[in-house]
C-alpha positions as a Python dict, from the first residue, in 0.01 Angstrom:
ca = {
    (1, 'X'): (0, 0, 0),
    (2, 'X'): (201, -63, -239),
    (3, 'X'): (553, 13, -44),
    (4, 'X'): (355, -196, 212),
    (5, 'X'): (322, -498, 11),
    (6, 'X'): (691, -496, -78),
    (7, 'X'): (774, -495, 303),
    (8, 'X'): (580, -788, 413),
    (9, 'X'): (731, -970, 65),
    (10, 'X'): (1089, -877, 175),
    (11, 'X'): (1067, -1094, 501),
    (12, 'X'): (823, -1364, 337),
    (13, 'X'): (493, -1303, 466),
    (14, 'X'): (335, -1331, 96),
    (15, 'X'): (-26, -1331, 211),
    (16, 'X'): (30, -995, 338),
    (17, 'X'): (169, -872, 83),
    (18, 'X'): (-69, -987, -154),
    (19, 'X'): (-399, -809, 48),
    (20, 'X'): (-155, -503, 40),
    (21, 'X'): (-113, -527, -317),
    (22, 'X'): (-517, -619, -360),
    (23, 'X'): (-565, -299, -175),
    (24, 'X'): (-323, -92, -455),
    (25, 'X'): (-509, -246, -723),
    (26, 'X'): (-846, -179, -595),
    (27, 'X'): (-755, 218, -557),
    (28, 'X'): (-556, 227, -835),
    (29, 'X'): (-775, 471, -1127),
    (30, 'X'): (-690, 204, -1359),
    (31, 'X'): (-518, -130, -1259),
    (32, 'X'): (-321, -284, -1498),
    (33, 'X'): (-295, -682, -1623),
    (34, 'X'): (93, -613, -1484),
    (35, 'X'): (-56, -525, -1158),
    (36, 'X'): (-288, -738, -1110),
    (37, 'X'): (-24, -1016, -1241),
    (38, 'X'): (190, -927, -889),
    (39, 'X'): (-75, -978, -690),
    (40, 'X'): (-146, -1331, -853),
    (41, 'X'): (213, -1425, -805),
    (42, 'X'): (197, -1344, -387),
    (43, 'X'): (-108, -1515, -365),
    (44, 'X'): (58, -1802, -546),
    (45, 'X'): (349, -1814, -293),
    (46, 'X'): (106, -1772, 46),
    (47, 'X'): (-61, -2089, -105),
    (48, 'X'): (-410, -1907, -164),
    (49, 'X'): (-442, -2060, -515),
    (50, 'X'): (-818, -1924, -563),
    (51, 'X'): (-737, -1554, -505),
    (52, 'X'): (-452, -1665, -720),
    (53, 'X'): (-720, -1747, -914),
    (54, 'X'): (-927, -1479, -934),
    (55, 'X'): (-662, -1200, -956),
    (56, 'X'): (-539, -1357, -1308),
    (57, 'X'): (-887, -1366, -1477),
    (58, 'X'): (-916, -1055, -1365),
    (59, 'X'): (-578, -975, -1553),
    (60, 'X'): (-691, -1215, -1856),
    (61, 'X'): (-1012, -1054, -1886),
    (62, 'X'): (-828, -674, -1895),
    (63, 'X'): (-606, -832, -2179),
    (64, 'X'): (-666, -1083, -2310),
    (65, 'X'): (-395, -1149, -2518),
    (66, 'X'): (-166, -1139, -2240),
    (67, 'X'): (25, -1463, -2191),
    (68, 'X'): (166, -1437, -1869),
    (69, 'X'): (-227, -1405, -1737),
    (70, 'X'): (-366, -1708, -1916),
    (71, 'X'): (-15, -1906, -1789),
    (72, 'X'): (-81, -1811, -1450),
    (73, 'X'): (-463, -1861, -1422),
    (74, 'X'): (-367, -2204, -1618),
    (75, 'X'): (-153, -2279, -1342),
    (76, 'X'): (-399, -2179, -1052),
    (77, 'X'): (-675, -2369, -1282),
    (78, 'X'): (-404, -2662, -1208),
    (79, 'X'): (-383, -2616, -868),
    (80, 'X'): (-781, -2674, -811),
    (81, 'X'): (-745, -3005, -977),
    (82, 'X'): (-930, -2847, -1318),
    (83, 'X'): (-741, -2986, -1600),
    (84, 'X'): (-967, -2911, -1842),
    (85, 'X'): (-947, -2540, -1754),
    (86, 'X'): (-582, -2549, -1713),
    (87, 'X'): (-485, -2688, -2067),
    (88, 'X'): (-690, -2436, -2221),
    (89, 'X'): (-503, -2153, -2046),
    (90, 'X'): (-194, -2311, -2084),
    (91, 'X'): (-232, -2375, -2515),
    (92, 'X'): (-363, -2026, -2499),
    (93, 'X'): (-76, -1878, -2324),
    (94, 'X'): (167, -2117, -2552),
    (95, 'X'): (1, -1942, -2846),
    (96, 'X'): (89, -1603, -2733),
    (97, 'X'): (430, -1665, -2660),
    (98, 'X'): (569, -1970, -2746),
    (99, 'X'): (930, -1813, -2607),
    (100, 'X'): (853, -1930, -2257),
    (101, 'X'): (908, -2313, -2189),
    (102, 'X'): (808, -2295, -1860),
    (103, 'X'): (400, -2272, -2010),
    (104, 'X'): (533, -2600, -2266),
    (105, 'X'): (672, -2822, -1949),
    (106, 'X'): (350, -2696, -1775),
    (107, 'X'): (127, -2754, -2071),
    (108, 'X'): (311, -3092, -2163),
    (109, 'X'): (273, -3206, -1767),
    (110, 'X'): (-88, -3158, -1790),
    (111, 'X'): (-144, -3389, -2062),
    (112, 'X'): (46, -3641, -1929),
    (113, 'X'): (-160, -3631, -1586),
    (114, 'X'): (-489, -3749, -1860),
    (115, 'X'): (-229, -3994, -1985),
    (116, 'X'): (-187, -3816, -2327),
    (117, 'X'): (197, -3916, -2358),
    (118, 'X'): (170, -3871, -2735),
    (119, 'X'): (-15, -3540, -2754),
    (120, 'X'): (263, -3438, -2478),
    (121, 'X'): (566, -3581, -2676),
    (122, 'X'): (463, -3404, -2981),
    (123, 'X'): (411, -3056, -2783),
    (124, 'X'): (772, -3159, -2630),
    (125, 'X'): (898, -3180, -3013),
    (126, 'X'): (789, -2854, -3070),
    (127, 'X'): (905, -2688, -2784),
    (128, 'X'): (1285, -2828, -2821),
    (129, 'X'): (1252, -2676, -3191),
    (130, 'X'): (1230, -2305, -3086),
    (131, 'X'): (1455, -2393, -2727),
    (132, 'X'): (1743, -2663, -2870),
    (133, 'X'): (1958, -2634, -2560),
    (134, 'X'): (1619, -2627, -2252),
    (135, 'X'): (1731, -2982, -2034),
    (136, 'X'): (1415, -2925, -1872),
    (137, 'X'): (1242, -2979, -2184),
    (138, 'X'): (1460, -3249, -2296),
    (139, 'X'): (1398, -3430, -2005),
    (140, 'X'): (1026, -3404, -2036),
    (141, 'X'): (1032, -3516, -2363),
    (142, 'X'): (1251, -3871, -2290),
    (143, 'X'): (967, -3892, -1979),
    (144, 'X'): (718, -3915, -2244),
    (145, 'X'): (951, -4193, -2476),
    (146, 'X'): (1097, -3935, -2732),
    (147, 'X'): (1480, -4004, -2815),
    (148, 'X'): (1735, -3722, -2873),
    (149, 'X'): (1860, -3754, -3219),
    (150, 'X'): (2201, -3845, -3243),
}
């Protein structure tokens, strides 16, 4: 299933792969966060963001201090219009590993969809702290009215 899964992931089809993967998982003796973390991911790229969904609490609830889980059931929580759900993820994830500034520009992004341009600019600040030289971050942060220093 597994070799299976990488086929139909070689030439794009990511739905496939992902059901091939879902089938590894499911006979696996003991599935792993990791695992069930690829599975996430293919259902992310065939655009199925609730079995997304679902195969990342499944990974959050195995570990739950995994960040990589909570960042990508954040980001499915995102993709089904819950905010609410997918800033708690997000922080969560940001708290695990705050080395990864894609979970800041997502985290930062959400609260300035609820218009919280402050509470974003100030997790911006942070960010550009630990990751000085991250344009992405940079630019998020001028988005939200902070100023380089000079």
């Amino acid at each position: 299933a597994n070799q299976l899964g990488e086929a139909f992931e070689a030439i794009g089809q990511y739905g496939n792969a992902a059901q091939a993967w879902s089938v590894a998982v499911k006979n696996a003796q003991t599935p792993t966060a990791a695992d069930l973390l690829v599975v996430a991911n293919a259902w992310e790229k065939a655009g199925n963001i609730d079995a997304m969904g679902r195969a990342a609490q499944e990974a959050s609830t195995l570990e739950p201090s995994n960040a990589a889980a909570h960042h990508t059931l954040a980001k499915a929580f995102d993709g089904s219009g819950n905010t609410e759900w997918a800033i708690r993820h997000a922080r969560k994830s940001w708290e695990l590993d705050p080395e990864k500034p894609d979970v800041v520009i997502l985290l930062g992004g959400l609260y300035e969809s609820r218009g919280e341009r402050r509470t974003a600019r100030e997790l911006y600040r942070d960010a550009l702290r630990r990751h000085p030289s991250d344009a992405r971050l940079y630019a998020a942060f001028e988005r939200v009215g902070g100023t380089r220093r000079r």
